[in-house]
Coordinates of C-alpha atoms in Angstrom, one line a residue:
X1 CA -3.3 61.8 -158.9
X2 CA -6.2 59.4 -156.8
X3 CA -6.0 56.1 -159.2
X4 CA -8.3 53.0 -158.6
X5 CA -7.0 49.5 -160.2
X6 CA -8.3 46.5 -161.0
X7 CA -6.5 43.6 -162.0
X8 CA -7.1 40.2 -161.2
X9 CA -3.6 38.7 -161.4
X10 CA -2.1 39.5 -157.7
X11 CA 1.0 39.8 -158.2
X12 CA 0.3 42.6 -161.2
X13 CA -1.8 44.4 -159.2
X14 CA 0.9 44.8 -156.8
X15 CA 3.3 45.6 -159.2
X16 CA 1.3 48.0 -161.1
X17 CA 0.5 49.6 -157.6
X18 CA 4.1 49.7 -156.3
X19 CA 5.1 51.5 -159.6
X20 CA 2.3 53.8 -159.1
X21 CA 3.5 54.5 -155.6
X22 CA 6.7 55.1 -156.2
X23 CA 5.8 57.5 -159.3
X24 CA 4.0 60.0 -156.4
X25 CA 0.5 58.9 -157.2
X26 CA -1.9 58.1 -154.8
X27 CA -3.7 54.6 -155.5
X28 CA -6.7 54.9 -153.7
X29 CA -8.3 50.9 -154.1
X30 CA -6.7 47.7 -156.4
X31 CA -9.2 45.6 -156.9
X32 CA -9.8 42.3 -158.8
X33 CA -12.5 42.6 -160.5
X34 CA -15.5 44.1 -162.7
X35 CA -18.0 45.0 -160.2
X36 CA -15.2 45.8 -157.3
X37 CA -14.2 48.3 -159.9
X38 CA -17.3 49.6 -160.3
X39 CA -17.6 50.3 -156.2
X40 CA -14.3 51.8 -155.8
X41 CA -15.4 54.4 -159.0
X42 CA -18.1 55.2 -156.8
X43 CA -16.5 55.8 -153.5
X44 CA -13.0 57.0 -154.2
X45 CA -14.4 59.1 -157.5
X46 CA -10.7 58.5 -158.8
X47 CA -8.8 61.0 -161.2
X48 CA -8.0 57.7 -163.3
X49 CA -8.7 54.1 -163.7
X50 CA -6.7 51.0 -165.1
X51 CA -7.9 48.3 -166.1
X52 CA -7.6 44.9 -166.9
X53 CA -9.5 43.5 -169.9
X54 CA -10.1 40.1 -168.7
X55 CA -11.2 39.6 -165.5
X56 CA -13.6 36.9 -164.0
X57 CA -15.5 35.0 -163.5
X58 CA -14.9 34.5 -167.0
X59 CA -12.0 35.8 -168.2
X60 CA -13.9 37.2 -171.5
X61 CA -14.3 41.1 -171.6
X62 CA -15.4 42.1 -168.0
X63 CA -12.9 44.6 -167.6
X64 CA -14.3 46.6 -171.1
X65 CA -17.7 46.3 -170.3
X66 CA -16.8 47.7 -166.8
X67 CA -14.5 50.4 -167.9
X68 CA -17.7 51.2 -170.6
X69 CA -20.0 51.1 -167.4
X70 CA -17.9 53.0 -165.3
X71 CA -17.5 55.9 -167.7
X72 CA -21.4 55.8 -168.5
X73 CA -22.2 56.2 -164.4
X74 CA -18.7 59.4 -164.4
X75 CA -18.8 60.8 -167.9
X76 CA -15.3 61.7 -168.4
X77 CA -13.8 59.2 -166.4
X78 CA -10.5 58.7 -167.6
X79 CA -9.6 54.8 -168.2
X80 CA -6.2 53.1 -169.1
X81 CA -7.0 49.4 -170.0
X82 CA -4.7 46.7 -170.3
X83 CA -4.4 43.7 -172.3
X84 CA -2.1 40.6 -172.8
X85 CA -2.2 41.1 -176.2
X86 CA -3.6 43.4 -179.2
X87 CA -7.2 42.6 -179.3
X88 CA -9.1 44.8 -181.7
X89 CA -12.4 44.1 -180.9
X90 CA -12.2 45.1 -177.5
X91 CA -9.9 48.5 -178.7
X92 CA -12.8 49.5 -181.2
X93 CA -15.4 49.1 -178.6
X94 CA -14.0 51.2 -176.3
X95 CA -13.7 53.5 -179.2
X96 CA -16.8 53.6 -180.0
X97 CA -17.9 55.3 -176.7
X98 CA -15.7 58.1 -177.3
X99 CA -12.0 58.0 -177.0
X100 CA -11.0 61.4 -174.9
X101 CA -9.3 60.4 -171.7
X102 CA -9.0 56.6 -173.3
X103 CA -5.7 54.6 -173.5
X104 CA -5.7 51.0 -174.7
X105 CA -2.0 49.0 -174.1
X106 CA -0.4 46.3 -174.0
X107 CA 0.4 44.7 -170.2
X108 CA 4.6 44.6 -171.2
X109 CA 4.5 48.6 -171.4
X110 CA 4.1 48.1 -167.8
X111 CA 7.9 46.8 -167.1
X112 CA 8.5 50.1 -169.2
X113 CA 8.0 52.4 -166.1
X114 CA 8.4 55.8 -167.8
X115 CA 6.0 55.0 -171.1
X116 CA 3.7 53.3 -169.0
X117 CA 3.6 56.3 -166.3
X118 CA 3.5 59.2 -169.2
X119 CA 0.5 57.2 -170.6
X120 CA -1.8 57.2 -167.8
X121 CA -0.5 60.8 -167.1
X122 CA -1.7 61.7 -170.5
X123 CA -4.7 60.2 -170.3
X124 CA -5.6 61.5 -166.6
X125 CA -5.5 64.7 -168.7
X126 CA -8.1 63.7 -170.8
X127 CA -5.7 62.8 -173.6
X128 CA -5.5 59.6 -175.6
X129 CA -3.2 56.6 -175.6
X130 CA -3.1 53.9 -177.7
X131 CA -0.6 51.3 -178.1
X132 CA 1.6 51.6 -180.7
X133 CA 0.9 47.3 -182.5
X134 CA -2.9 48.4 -181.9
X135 CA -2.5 51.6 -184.3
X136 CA -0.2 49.7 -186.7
X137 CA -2.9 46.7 -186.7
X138 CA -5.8 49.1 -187.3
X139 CA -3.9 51.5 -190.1
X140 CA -2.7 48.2 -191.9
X141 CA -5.9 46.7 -192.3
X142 CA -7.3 48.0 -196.2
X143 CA -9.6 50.9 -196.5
X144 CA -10.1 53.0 -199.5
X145 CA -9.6 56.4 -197.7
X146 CA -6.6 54.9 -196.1
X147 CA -5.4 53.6 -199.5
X148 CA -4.8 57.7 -200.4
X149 CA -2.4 58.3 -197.8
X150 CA 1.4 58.4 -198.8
X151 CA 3.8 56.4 -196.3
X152 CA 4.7 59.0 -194.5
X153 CA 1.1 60.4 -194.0
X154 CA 0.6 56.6 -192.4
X155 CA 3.3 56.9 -190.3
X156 CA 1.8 60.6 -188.8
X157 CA -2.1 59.7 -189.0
X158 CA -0.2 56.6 -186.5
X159 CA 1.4 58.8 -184.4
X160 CA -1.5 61.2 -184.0
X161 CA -3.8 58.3 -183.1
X162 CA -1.3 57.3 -180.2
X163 CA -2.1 60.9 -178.5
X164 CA 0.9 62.7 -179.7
X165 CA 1.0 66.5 -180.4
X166 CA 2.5 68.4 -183.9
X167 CA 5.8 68.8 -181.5
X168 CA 6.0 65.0 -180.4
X169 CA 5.6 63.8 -184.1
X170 CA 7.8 66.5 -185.6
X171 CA 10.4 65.0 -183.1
X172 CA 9.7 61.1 -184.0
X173 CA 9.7 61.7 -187.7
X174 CA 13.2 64.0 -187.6
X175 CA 11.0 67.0 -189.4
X176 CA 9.7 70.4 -188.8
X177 CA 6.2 71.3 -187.4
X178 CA 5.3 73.1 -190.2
X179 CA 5.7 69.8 -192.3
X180 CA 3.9 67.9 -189.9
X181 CA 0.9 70.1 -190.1
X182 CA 1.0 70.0 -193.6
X183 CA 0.4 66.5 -193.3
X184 CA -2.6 66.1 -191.2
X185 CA -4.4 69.1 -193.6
X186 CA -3.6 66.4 -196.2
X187 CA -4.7 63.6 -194.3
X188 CA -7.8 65.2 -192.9
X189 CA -8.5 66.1 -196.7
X190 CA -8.2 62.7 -198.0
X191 CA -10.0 61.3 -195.3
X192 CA -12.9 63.4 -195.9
X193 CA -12.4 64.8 -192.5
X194 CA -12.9 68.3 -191.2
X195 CA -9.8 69.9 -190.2
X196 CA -9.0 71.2 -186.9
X197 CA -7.0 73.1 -184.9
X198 CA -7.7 71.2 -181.7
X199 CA -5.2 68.4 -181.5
X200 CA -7.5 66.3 -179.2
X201 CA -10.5 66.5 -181.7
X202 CA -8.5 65.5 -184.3
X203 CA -7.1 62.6 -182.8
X204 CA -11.0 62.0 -181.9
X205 CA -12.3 62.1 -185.1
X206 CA -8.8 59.9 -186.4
X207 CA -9.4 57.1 -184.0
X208 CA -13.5 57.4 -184.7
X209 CA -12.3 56.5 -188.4
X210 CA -10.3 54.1 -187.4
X211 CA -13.0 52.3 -185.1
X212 CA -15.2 52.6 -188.5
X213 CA -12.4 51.4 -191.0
X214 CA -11.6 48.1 -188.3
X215 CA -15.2 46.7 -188.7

């Protein structure tokens, strides 16, 4: 997998590359910053990108608006950003650009090798990957059609938003499949949401009502 990075902090770039590295992939450029990013997308044509949210020259939201940029010149790019901390804004507004082949965490899930390495996997792959206190933040927050959910329908509608499949959140919730599905026809239904068979539409159209429900 060819990977371009850009991260301003040094000594994370390093790391995150060295990780990468050892992992089998191939990191093609590790830049520091918005517009670096943007060159390496357009030499290397990388299979993924990560990226920093803040970046300079001011430390704001360069790295979204480049990721945003970058996957309006490559439709279909595949972008992992990273943040410091949960910052919903900049989670919605990637979002709203579409979120297949999207991942959004949180810059300690890198110390966590394996998550960190099945996230950008998964979302090399065109899945989606969002970190587990931006879903919690975003499910929390008060909503009628969220009101209608049981607990246990909050607790799958938050593992479906992190990119899981039926199998994954059978597993995490100690149930069957057949429950699981269950479920998401009853959370689809109460979300006035088409159901699907596709998993990755309906984690589309989840985290598309999330984006809506956060604003």
């Amino acid at each position: 997998m060819r990977i371009v990075i850009a991260e301003d902090d040094p000594l994370l770039r390093e790391g995150i590359s060295a990780v990468l590295l050892a992992e089998g992939h191939d990191v093609v450029a590790a830049v520091g910053d918005g517009e670096l990013l943007l060159a390496a997308v357009e030499q290397h044509e990388p299979d993924v990108a990560v990226v920093d949210v803040r970046m300079p020259p001011t430390h704001t939201d360069e790295g979204v608006r480049a990721a945003v940029e970058a996957r309006r010149r490559r439709p279909g790019l595949p972008v992992l950003v990273l943040s410091a901390y949960v910052e919903q804004a900049f989670a919605t507004e990637l979002l709203a650009h579409g979120s297949a082949g999207l991942g959004y965490l949180l810059k300690e899930r890198v110390g966590r090798v394996e998550m960190f390495v099945q996230a950008l996997e998964h979302v090399a792959r065109g899945g989606t990957a969002i970190d587990p206190e931006v879903v919690g933040q975003l499910v929390a927050r008060p909503d009628a059609r969220l009101s209608r959910l049981t607990a246990r329908e909050r607790e799958v509608l938050a593992l479906m938003a992190e990119g899981r499949g039926n199998t994954s959140i059978a597993q995490a919730l100690v149930v069957t499949e057949g429950a699981v599905h269950k479920h998401i026809r009853s959370i689809f239904a109460k979300l006035d949401l088409p159901p699907s068979d596709d998993a990755d539409r309906r984690v589309t159209a989840v985290l598309h009502y999330l984006d809506r429900a956060s604003r």
